[in-house]
Short mmCIF file of C-alpha atoms in Angstrom, two decimals:
data_model
loop_
_atom_site.label_atom_id
_atom_site.label_comp_id
_atom_site.label_asym_id
_atom_site.label_seq_id
_atom_site.Cartn_x
_atom_site.Cartn_y
_atom_site.Cartn_z
CA MET A 181 -12.78 22.87 -19.17
CA ASN A 182 -11.43 25.09 -15.91
CA ARG A 183 -12.16 23.81 -12.69
CA ARG A 184 -13.67 19.87 -13.56
CA ASN A 185 -13.93 19.12 -10.04
CA LEU A 186 -17.45 20.07 -10.66
CA ARG A 187 -17.58 20.51 -14.76
CA LEU A 188 -18.19 17.49 -16.95
CA ALA A 189 -18.49 18.60 -20.29
CA ALA A 190 -16.25 17.28 -22.98
CA PRO A 191 -13.15 19.44 -23.04
CA GLY A 192 -13.54 22.34 -25.29
CA ALA A 193 -17.54 22.93 -24.56
CA ALA A 194 -19.38 25.92 -26.38
CA LEU A 195 -16.60 27.54 -27.30
CA PHE A 196 -18.32 28.19 -30.37
CA LEU A 197 -21.16 29.38 -28.51
CA THR A 198 -21.78 32.66 -26.04
CA ALA A 199 -25.41 32.74 -25.03
CA VAL A 200 -28.60 30.92 -26.10
CA THR A 201 -31.83 32.17 -25.11
CA LEU A 202 -34.78 30.26 -25.58
CA THR A 203 -37.99 31.09 -26.04
CA GLY A 204 -41.05 28.75 -24.45
CA CYS A 205 -43.67 28.76 -27.41
CA GLY A 206 -46.27 30.10 -25.14
CA THR A 207 -44.39 33.78 -24.63
CA VAL A 208 -43.49 36.18 -27.39
CA GLY A 209 -40.91 38.37 -26.54
CA GLY A 210 -41.01 36.97 -22.83
CA LEU A 211 -44.63 39.48 -22.50
CA THR A 212 -46.92 37.38 -20.78
CA GLY A 213 -50.92 37.76 -19.58
CA ASP A 214 -51.90 38.38 -16.44
CA ASN A 215 -52.36 35.18 -14.74
CA GLU A 216 -48.71 33.40 -16.84
CA VAL A 217 -45.63 33.08 -14.91
CA THR A 218 -42.47 33.13 -16.80
CA LEU A 219 -39.56 30.81 -15.53
CA ARG A 220 -36.62 32.54 -16.29
CA VAL A 221 -33.81 29.35 -16.00
CA VAL A 222 -30.46 29.78 -16.54
CA ALA A 223 -28.49 26.69 -17.50
CA ALA A 224 -24.55 25.55 -18.61
CA GLU A 225 -23.50 24.35 -21.94
CA TYR A 226 -22.08 20.49 -22.46
CA GLY A 227 -22.22 20.53 -26.62
CA ASP A 228 -18.25 20.88 -28.58
CA ASN A 229 -20.64 22.08 -31.88
CA PRO A 230 -23.68 23.79 -32.25
CA GLN A 231 -24.77 20.24 -33.73
CA ASN A 232 -24.40 18.65 -30.17
CA SER A 233 -25.50 22.16 -28.12
CA SER A 234 -27.75 21.44 -24.50
CA ALA A 235 -29.77 24.18 -25.91
CA THR A 236 -31.48 21.72 -28.36
CA TYR A 237 -32.26 19.47 -25.11
CA TRP A 238 -33.72 22.42 -23.22
CA LYS A 239 -35.70 23.74 -25.85
CA SER A 240 -37.47 20.34 -26.21
CA LEU A 241 -37.59 20.29 -22.81
CA ALA A 242 -39.27 23.66 -22.03
CA GLU A 243 -41.56 23.45 -25.51
CA ASP A 244 -42.96 19.65 -23.61
CA PHE A 245 -43.40 21.16 -20.44
CA GLU A 246 -45.48 24.14 -21.77
CA LYS A 247 -47.99 21.50 -23.49
CA THR A 248 -49.14 20.21 -20.33
CA ASN A 249 -49.08 23.16 -17.77
CA PRO A 250 -50.56 26.36 -19.46
CA GLY A 251 -50.15 29.53 -17.46
CA ILE A 252 -47.14 28.82 -16.94
CA ASN A 253 -44.22 29.90 -19.33
CA VAL A 254 -39.56 28.81 -19.82
CA GLU A 255 -37.29 31.17 -21.17
CA VAL A 256 -34.05 29.04 -20.84
CA SER A 257 -30.51 30.88 -21.68
CA VAL A 258 -27.65 28.34 -21.78
CA TYR A 259 -24.49 29.67 -21.31
CA SER A 260 -21.08 28.12 -21.95
CA TRP A 261 -19.36 26.98 -18.47
CA SER A 262 -16.33 29.41 -19.33
CA GLU A 263 -19.33 32.19 -18.30
CA VAL A 264 -22.50 30.55 -16.55
CA ASP A 265 -21.26 30.74 -13.12
CA ALA A 266 -20.71 33.94 -13.34
CA LYS A 267 -23.53 35.08 -14.67
CA VAL A 268 -25.79 33.44 -12.46
CA ALA A 269 -23.86 35.37 -9.51
CA GLU A 270 -24.06 39.20 -11.85
CA MET A 271 -27.80 38.06 -11.65
CA VAL A 272 -28.01 37.36 -8.52
CA LYS A 273 -26.25 40.30 -7.40
CA ALA A 274 -28.23 42.84 -9.53
CA GLY A 275 -31.95 41.59 -7.63
CA LYS A 276 -32.02 39.80 -10.57
CA ALA A 277 -32.06 35.82 -9.72
CA PRO A 278 -32.98 33.63 -12.64
CA ASP A 279 -35.80 31.03 -11.26
CA ILE A 280 -33.27 27.70 -11.76
CA ALA A 281 -29.92 27.34 -12.43
CA GLN A 282 -27.39 24.24 -13.52
CA ILE A 283 -24.67 25.47 -12.80
CA GLY A 284 -21.29 24.19 -11.12
CA ALA A 285 -22.07 25.04 -7.08
CA TYR A 286 -24.61 25.58 -5.29
CA ALA A 287 -23.56 25.82 -1.42
CA ASP A 288 -23.13 29.60 -1.70
CA TYR A 289 -26.44 30.18 -2.26
CA ALA A 290 -28.04 28.29 -0.04
CA GLU A 291 -25.71 29.44 3.02
CA ALA A 292 -27.35 33.05 1.62
CA GLY A 293 -30.97 31.90 2.11
CA LYS A 294 -31.61 32.15 -1.82
CA LEU A 295 -32.84 28.92 -2.48
CA TYR A 296 -35.67 26.58 -2.07
CA ALA A 297 -35.38 23.09 -0.14
CA ALA A 298 -35.49 20.27 -2.57
CA ASP A 299 -38.76 19.49 -0.13
CA GLU A 300 -40.55 23.35 -0.93
CA LEU A 301 -40.08 21.87 -4.41
CA LEU A 302 -40.76 18.09 -5.44
CA SER A 303 -43.19 16.05 -6.06
CA VAL A 304 -42.05 13.03 -3.02
CA LYS A 305 -41.39 10.71 -5.91
CA THR A 306 -39.03 12.51 -7.45
CA GLU A 307 -36.89 13.20 -4.02
CA ALA A 308 -37.14 10.05 -3.86
CA ASP A 309 -35.66 8.86 -6.60
CA PHE A 310 -32.24 11.17 -6.13
CA LEU A 311 -29.09 8.72 -5.97
CA GLY A 312 -28.46 8.74 -1.96
CA PRO A 313 -24.42 9.74 -2.33
CA LEU A 314 -25.67 12.38 -4.50
CA ALA A 315 -29.04 13.68 -2.67
CA ASP A 316 -26.96 13.74 0.38
CA ALA A 317 -23.85 16.21 -1.70
CA GLY A 318 -26.32 18.33 -1.98
CA LYS A 319 -26.94 19.35 1.19
CA VAL A 320 -25.95 22.09 3.14
CA LYS A 321 -26.54 21.38 7.41
CA ARG A 322 -28.07 18.03 7.21
CA ILE A 323 -31.15 20.15 3.90
CA GLN A 324 -31.02 19.29 0.13
CA TYR A 325 -30.40 22.76 -1.80
CA GLY A 326 -28.25 21.40 -4.57
CA LEU A 327 -30.27 18.59 -6.70
CA PRO A 328 -27.48 16.82 -8.85
CA PHE A 329 -28.21 17.66 -12.46
CA VAL A 330 -25.54 14.60 -14.11
CA ALA A 331 -22.56 12.83 -12.19
CA SER A 332 -19.72 10.20 -13.34
CA THR A 333 -16.95 8.11 -11.20
CA ARG A 334 -13.42 7.95 -11.54
CA LEU A 335 -11.60 5.00 -12.84
CA LEU A 336 -8.30 3.68 -13.39
CA PHE A 337 -7.50 3.69 -17.24
CA TYR A 338 -4.81 1.64 -19.36
CA ASN A 339 -3.14 0.88 -22.23
CA GLU A 340 -3.89 -2.84 -23.48
CA LYS A 341 -0.96 -2.35 -25.62
CA LEU A 342 1.38 -1.09 -23.00
CA LEU A 343 0.82 -4.11 -20.72
CA ALA A 344 0.20 -6.32 -23.07
CA ASP A 345 3.91 -5.27 -24.70
CA ALA A 346 5.10 -5.02 -20.63
CA GLY A 347 4.14 -8.58 -20.17
CA VAL A 348 1.58 -7.14 -17.14
CA VAL A 349 -1.05 -9.00 -18.90
CA ALA A 350 -1.28 -11.76 -21.28
CA LYS A 351 -1.35 -10.33 -25.20
CA ASP A 352 -4.98 -12.77 -25.16
CA ALA A 353 -6.16 -12.12 -21.69
CA LYS A 354 -9.81 -11.94 -22.38
CA ASN A 355 -10.72 -10.38 -18.91
CA GLY A 356 -8.32 -7.43 -19.27
CA TRP A 357 -5.81 -6.63 -16.69
CA GLN A 358 -8.02 -6.70 -13.17
CA PRO A 359 -5.16 -5.44 -10.07
CA LYS A 360 -6.87 -4.72 -6.29
CA SER A 361 -4.27 -3.36 -4.53
CA TRP A 362 -1.59 -0.88 -4.46
CA ALA A 363 1.12 -3.47 -5.04
CA GLU A 364 -0.18 -4.75 -8.27
CA LEU A 365 0.47 -1.28 -9.73
CA GLU A 366 3.57 -1.08 -8.73
CA ALA A 367 4.61 -3.68 -10.24
CA ALA A 368 2.86 -3.21 -12.90
CA ALA A 369 4.46 0.68 -13.15
CA LYS A 370 7.58 -0.81 -13.02
CA LYS A 371 7.00 -3.50 -15.85
CA LEU A 372 6.28 -0.29 -18.03
CA LYS A 373 8.91 1.33 -16.33
CA ALA A 374 11.44 -1.34 -17.66
CA ALA A 375 9.83 -1.78 -21.25
CA GLY A 376 11.04 1.94 -22.40
CA VAL A 377 7.31 3.93 -21.76
CA PRO A 378 8.14 7.16 -20.93
CA THR A 379 5.14 7.91 -18.10
CA PRO A 380 4.53 4.45 -17.21
CA PHE A 381 1.68 6.38 -14.54
CA ALA A 382 0.69 9.10 -15.56
CA LEU A 383 -0.30 11.76 -11.69
CA PRO A 384 -1.52 14.86 -12.42
CA LEU A 385 -0.87 16.98 -9.48
CA GLY A 386 -0.87 20.61 -11.21
CA ARG A 387 -3.70 22.89 -10.63
CA GLU A 388 -6.63 22.04 -12.86
CA GLU A 389 -7.60 18.91 -11.25
CA ALA A 390 -5.02 18.14 -8.21
CA GLN A 391 -8.01 17.96 -5.62
CA ALA A 392 -9.52 14.82 -8.17
CA GLU A 393 -6.90 13.54 -8.33
CA THR A 394 -5.46 13.49 -4.06
CA MET A 395 -8.74 11.81 -3.67
CA MET A 396 -8.91 9.23 -5.34
CA TRP A 397 -5.88 8.15 -3.02
CA MET A 398 -7.56 9.35 -0.13
CA LEU A 399 -10.71 7.60 -1.16
CA SER A 400 -8.32 3.94 -1.79
CA ALA A 401 -6.12 4.44 1.27
CA GLY A 402 -9.62 4.67 3.47
CA GLY A 403 -9.54 8.30 4.03
CA GLY A 404 -11.32 10.89 2.23
CA TYR A 405 -11.45 15.21 2.68
CA THR A 406 -14.46 14.51 5.57
CA ASP A 407 -15.40 11.87 7.73
CA ASN A 408 -18.24 9.56 8.83
CA GLU A 409 -19.69 13.34 10.89
CA GLU A 410 -19.13 15.28 7.15
CA GLN A 411 -16.47 16.96 9.33
CA TYR A 412 -13.71 18.36 7.52
CA SER A 413 -10.71 15.32 7.90
CA LEU A 414 -7.84 15.57 6.07
CA ASP A 415 -5.21 14.86 7.90
CA SER A 416 -6.00 11.49 8.40
CA ALA A 417 -2.97 8.86 9.08
CA GLU A 418 -5.24 7.37 6.05
CA ASN A 419 -5.09 10.45 3.79
CA ALA A 420 -1.57 10.83 4.69
CA LYS A 421 -0.84 7.64 3.92
CA ALA A 422 -1.92 7.95 0.44
CA LEU A 423 0.83 10.48 -0.11
CA GLU A 424 3.46 8.37 1.52
CA PHE A 425 2.18 5.25 -0.73
CA LEU A 426 2.89 8.22 -4.40
CA ARG A 427 6.04 9.77 -2.98
CA ASP A 428 8.17 6.30 -1.88
CA LYS A 429 7.23 3.87 -4.24
CA MET A 430 5.99 5.40 -7.41
CA VAL A 431 7.23 9.62 -7.52
CA GLY A 432 10.37 8.01 -5.87
CA GLN A 433 11.26 4.78 -8.55
CA GLY A 434 10.32 7.22 -10.90
CA LEU A 435 7.64 5.56 -12.23
CA THR A 436 5.36 9.07 -12.74
CA GLY A 437 7.20 10.02 -15.83
CA PRO A 438 9.48 12.95 -16.66
CA VAL A 439 7.32 15.94 -15.68
CA GLU A 440 6.98 16.02 -12.14
CA PRO A 441 3.61 15.70 -10.33
CA ALA A 442 2.84 19.15 -9.61
CA LYS A 443 2.96 20.67 -12.88
CA LEU A 444 1.31 17.88 -14.68
CA ASN A 445 -2.00 18.75 -15.32
CA ARG A 446 -5.02 16.31 -15.88
CA GLN A 447 -5.54 17.34 -19.50
CA ASP A 448 -1.93 17.30 -20.42
CA ALA A 449 -1.73 13.00 -18.68
CA PHE A 450 -4.32 12.40 -20.62
CA ASP A 451 -2.82 13.50 -23.75
CA ALA A 452 0.03 11.84 -23.01
CA PHE A 453 -2.14 8.52 -22.55
CA THR A 454 -3.76 9.05 -26.37
CA ARG A 455 -0.22 9.33 -27.27
CA GLY A 456 1.12 6.12 -26.19
CA GLU A 457 3.11 8.05 -23.75
CA ALA A 458 1.20 6.73 -20.89
CA GLY A 459 0.43 3.14 -19.24
CA MET A 460 -1.85 4.18 -17.13
CA LEU A 461 -4.01 7.00 -15.18
CA ASN A 462 -6.67 7.55 -13.23
CA GLY A 463 -9.65 9.16 -15.22
CA HIS A 464 -13.56 10.41 -16.41
CA PRO A 465 -15.58 9.09 -19.29
CA THR A 466 -14.04 11.68 -21.50
CA LEU A 467 -11.12 10.05 -22.00
CA ILE A 468 -13.17 7.42 -23.56
CA LYS A 469 -13.28 9.03 -27.20
CA GLN A 470 -10.17 11.12 -27.05
CA ALA A 471 -7.95 7.69 -26.67
CA ALA A 472 -10.59 6.13 -29.46
CA ALA A 473 -9.74 9.21 -31.59
CA LYS A 474 -6.34 7.88 -31.42
CA GLY A 475 -6.49 4.47 -32.37
CA VAL A 476 -5.75 4.36 -28.77
CA LYS A 477 -7.20 0.44 -27.68
CA LEU A 478 -7.43 0.76 -23.81
CA GLY A 479 -9.03 -0.80 -20.10
CA MET A 480 -11.40 0.39 -17.20
CA VAL A 481 -10.75 -0.63 -13.37
CA THR A 482 -12.09 0.14 -10.17
CA MET A 483 -8.99 2.78 -8.66
CA PRO A 484 -6.94 -0.15 -6.89
CA THR A 485 -6.16 0.30 -2.84
CA SER A 486 -3.96 0.03 -0.30
CA ASP A 487 -4.52 -3.82 0.81
CA GLY A 488 -6.99 -4.98 -2.40
CA THR A 489 -10.28 -4.60 -0.24
CA GLU A 490 -13.19 -2.52 -1.89
CA ARG A 491 -13.58 1.36 -1.43
CA SER A 492 -16.06 3.83 -2.35
CA ALA A 493 -15.28 5.36 -5.73
CA MET A 494 -14.20 9.36 -6.54
CA GLY A 495 -18.06 10.40 -7.37
CA VAL A 496 -18.81 14.29 -8.98
CA ALA A 497 -21.98 16.15 -10.16
CA ASP A 498 -23.41 19.55 -11.38
CA TRP A 499 -26.10 20.92 -10.13
CA VAL A 500 -29.95 21.82 -10.38
CA MET A 501 -31.03 24.97 -7.81
CA ALA A 502 -34.13 27.28 -7.97
CA PHE A 503 -34.14 30.73 -6.37
CA LYS A 504 -36.86 32.55 -3.86
CA ASN A 505 -37.88 34.46 -6.02
CA GLY A 506 -41.81 33.92 -6.00
CA HIS A 507 -42.77 31.15 -8.32
CA ARG A 508 -42.11 27.52 -6.10
CA LYS A 509 -44.33 26.19 -7.40
CA GLU A 510 -44.06 26.43 -11.27
CA SER A 511 -40.22 25.78 -10.28
CA GLY A 512 -41.37 23.17 -8.49
CA LYS A 513 -43.70 21.69 -11.66
CA PHE A 514 -41.05 22.12 -13.61
CA LEU A 515 -38.77 20.55 -11.37
CA ASP A 516 -39.94 17.34 -11.44
CA HIS A 517 -40.71 17.38 -14.65
CA LEU A 518 -36.89 17.80 -15.96
CA TYR A 519 -36.43 15.02 -13.59
CA GLU A 520 -38.02 12.30 -15.80
CA ALA A 521 -36.21 8.96 -16.19
CA LYS A 522 -36.94 9.93 -19.99
CA ASN A 523 -35.84 13.08 -19.30
CA VAL A 524 -33.04 12.55 -17.89
CA THR A 525 -31.36 9.78 -20.17
CA ALA A 526 -31.99 12.00 -23.19
CA PHE A 527 -29.20 14.27 -21.43
CA THR A 528 -26.83 12.08 -19.97
CA GLY A 529 -27.45 10.04 -23.05
CA MET A 530 -25.85 12.83 -25.29
CA TYR A 531 -23.08 13.55 -23.71
CA ASP A 532 -22.04 10.25 -22.28
CA LEU A 533 -22.50 11.01 -18.98
CA LEU A 534 -24.74 9.13 -15.75
CA PRO A 535 -27.78 9.71 -13.96
CA ALA A 536 -28.22 11.49 -10.94
CA THR A 537 -31.48 9.71 -10.16
CA THR A 538 -32.27 5.63 -9.60
CA THR A 539 -35.11 5.37 -12.45
CA GLY A 540 -32.07 7.28 -14.63
CA TYR A 541 -30.08 4.49 -13.59
CA ARG A 542 -32.13 2.05 -13.79
CA ALA A 543 -33.00 2.80 -17.67
CA ALA A 544 -29.27 3.09 -17.91
CA GLN A 545 -28.09 -0.10 -17.21
CA ALA A 546 -30.46 -1.85 -18.51
CA GLY A 547 -29.73 -0.70 -21.61
CA THR A 548 -32.68 1.57 -22.79
CA GLY A 549 -31.37 5.22 -21.47
CA GLY A 550 -29.26 6.17 -24.03
CA THR A 551 -25.76 5.18 -21.85
CA ALA A 552 -22.78 4.25 -24.05
CA PRO A 553 -21.83 0.46 -22.87
CA GLN A 554 -18.76 1.36 -22.25
CA LEU A 555 -20.05 3.05 -19.70
CA LYS A 556 -21.16 0.83 -17.68
CA THR A 557 -17.97 0.76 -15.33
CA PHE A 558 -19.00 4.11 -14.66
CA LEU A 559 -22.04 3.32 -13.72
CA ASP A 560 -21.91 0.21 -11.34
CA ALA A 561 -19.15 1.78 -9.45
CA LEU A 562 -21.51 5.08 -9.06
CA PRO A 563 -24.11 4.07 -6.48
CA SER A 564 -21.10 3.45 -3.64
CA SER A 565 -19.54 6.54 -5.05
CA ARG A 566 -17.73 9.72 -2.64
CA LEU A 567 -18.20 13.62 -3.44
CA TYR A 568 -16.49 16.73 -3.10
CA PRO A 569 -17.92 18.68 0.23
CA VAL A 570 -19.49 20.73 -1.81
CA GLY A 571 -22.05 21.59 0.23
CA LYS A 572 -19.54 23.10 2.53
CA LYS A 573 -19.03 27.35 2.00
CA SER A 574 -16.38 26.94 2.53
CA TRP A 575 -14.90 23.87 0.24
CA ALA A 576 -13.78 26.34 -2.91
CA GLY A 577 -10.95 27.66 -0.96
CA VAL A 578 -9.85 24.36 0.87
CA SER A 579 -10.10 22.83 -2.62
CA GLU A 580 -7.57 25.80 -3.46
CA ASP A 581 -5.17 25.01 -1.56
CA ILE A 582 -5.33 21.69 -1.97
CA LYS A 583 -4.34 22.35 -6.28
CA GLN A 584 -1.57 24.55 -4.66
CA ASN A 585 0.28 23.16 -2.11
CA ILE A 586 -0.03 18.85 -2.49
CA GLY A 587 2.03 18.10 -5.34
CA THR A 588 5.14 19.19 -2.99
CA SER A 589 4.11 16.88 -0.13
CA VAL A 590 4.95 13.78 -2.90
CA GLN A 591 7.53 15.23 -4.18
CA PRO A 592 11.73 13.12 -3.37
CA GLY A 593 11.52 14.83 0.65
CA GLY A 594 8.06 15.49 0.62
CA GLN A 595 6.14 15.46 4.18
CA PRO A 596 3.22 14.50 3.26
CA ALA A 597 1.19 15.08 7.58
CA LYS A 598 2.77 17.79 7.73
CA VAL A 599 1.37 19.58 4.47
CA LEU A 600 -2.17 18.21 5.13
CA GLU A 601 -2.26 19.63 9.19
CA ALA A 602 -1.14 22.71 7.02
CA ILE A 603 -4.40 22.20 4.60
CA ALA A 604 -6.40 21.15 7.76
CA ALA A 605 -6.26 23.81 10.01
CA LYS A 606 -6.97 26.50 6.92
CA ALA A 607 -10.20 23.93 6.31
CA ARG A 608 -11.32 23.89 9.95
CA ALA A 609 -11.02 27.53 10.53
CA ALA A 610 -13.25 28.45 7.79
CA GLU A 611 -16.31 26.16 8.94
CA PRO A 612 -16.43 25.31 12.82
CA ARG A 613 -18.40 23.13 12.89
#
């Protein structure tokens, strides 16, 4: 998948499907009665074969909604992630925006005044149910337009056998490896290198997802892309410290493998891990199934920090938004239905994702929401996670700048502070206060 920063579907999702349009039971051929309204919904495909297509979920959701809301019909078009954003953009440009879209980003449409705000759509109960960090990430100038649909967090993965063989952890350890600091991470990587592991720590700073790997390290140093006022702070001392550690301690000591970080993509790192060639890396839930399919037993822990102090994990989310098409009331009713706990967990349970609502989160914690047990560590990290600054219209350009330049900063002789200063200057120019 491209742009995995916001898109949580499994790799290869929807390659079997171009588009599926689901017409609700109250409408035939898109025609409705004089007093009826048809909501047009565009959604993304998260499945990777016809048996687990997202179309099944949306069809059931629309039919259930129509049963209790006579006069409101729902048509859902499901597109692959490779085309759904472009489809919505085409519709908006043609003056035919969907009523509701479930896609990867919302800020451009919000800035253009094309979206309803959350408090114009949702019941108080639904609006208050979003997990705090996710709701905050859905805001533009302190007003929420992006409704978090599903979420995930990122953790440190490790190969249990490789760490045991290298003497990092005892082979009969009951609780696995529980590192807290970068020093422990570095020490483990050195042991893996001495044991002949080709890539002790995979550091993917290639174009696929450099902005994610970078943010994880920044957060673990106490930094991040923005400060407490949500202003860009890429050139902070904490962020420079994170990259200097990678340059000097990880890359500089030959602990990141034969491929230089600037040329290593996330999926390539995952593939090395599932082949048993990488001992550790940061990753998302998709890796669990990929590793299991190759017989790799793994452990997962919260990302160690610079000094062992507990800090926020990185979170990611996909978004729902409602366009100003004159169907505010009807769209709000459908969205209230979408965010009922049973509907939230029905979807997240299908794809090993995390719920974006408090009620869905509690159901998953209690084991009643269909969440796989191995996702508990991800789930625990979600409420306090930090997300990309997706509410900023400039974020897409800043993210691209990071992808192009950040990898060079950690190579021997790299200059993290200067690279960060250059990126920060462009970011601030693109997003004035």
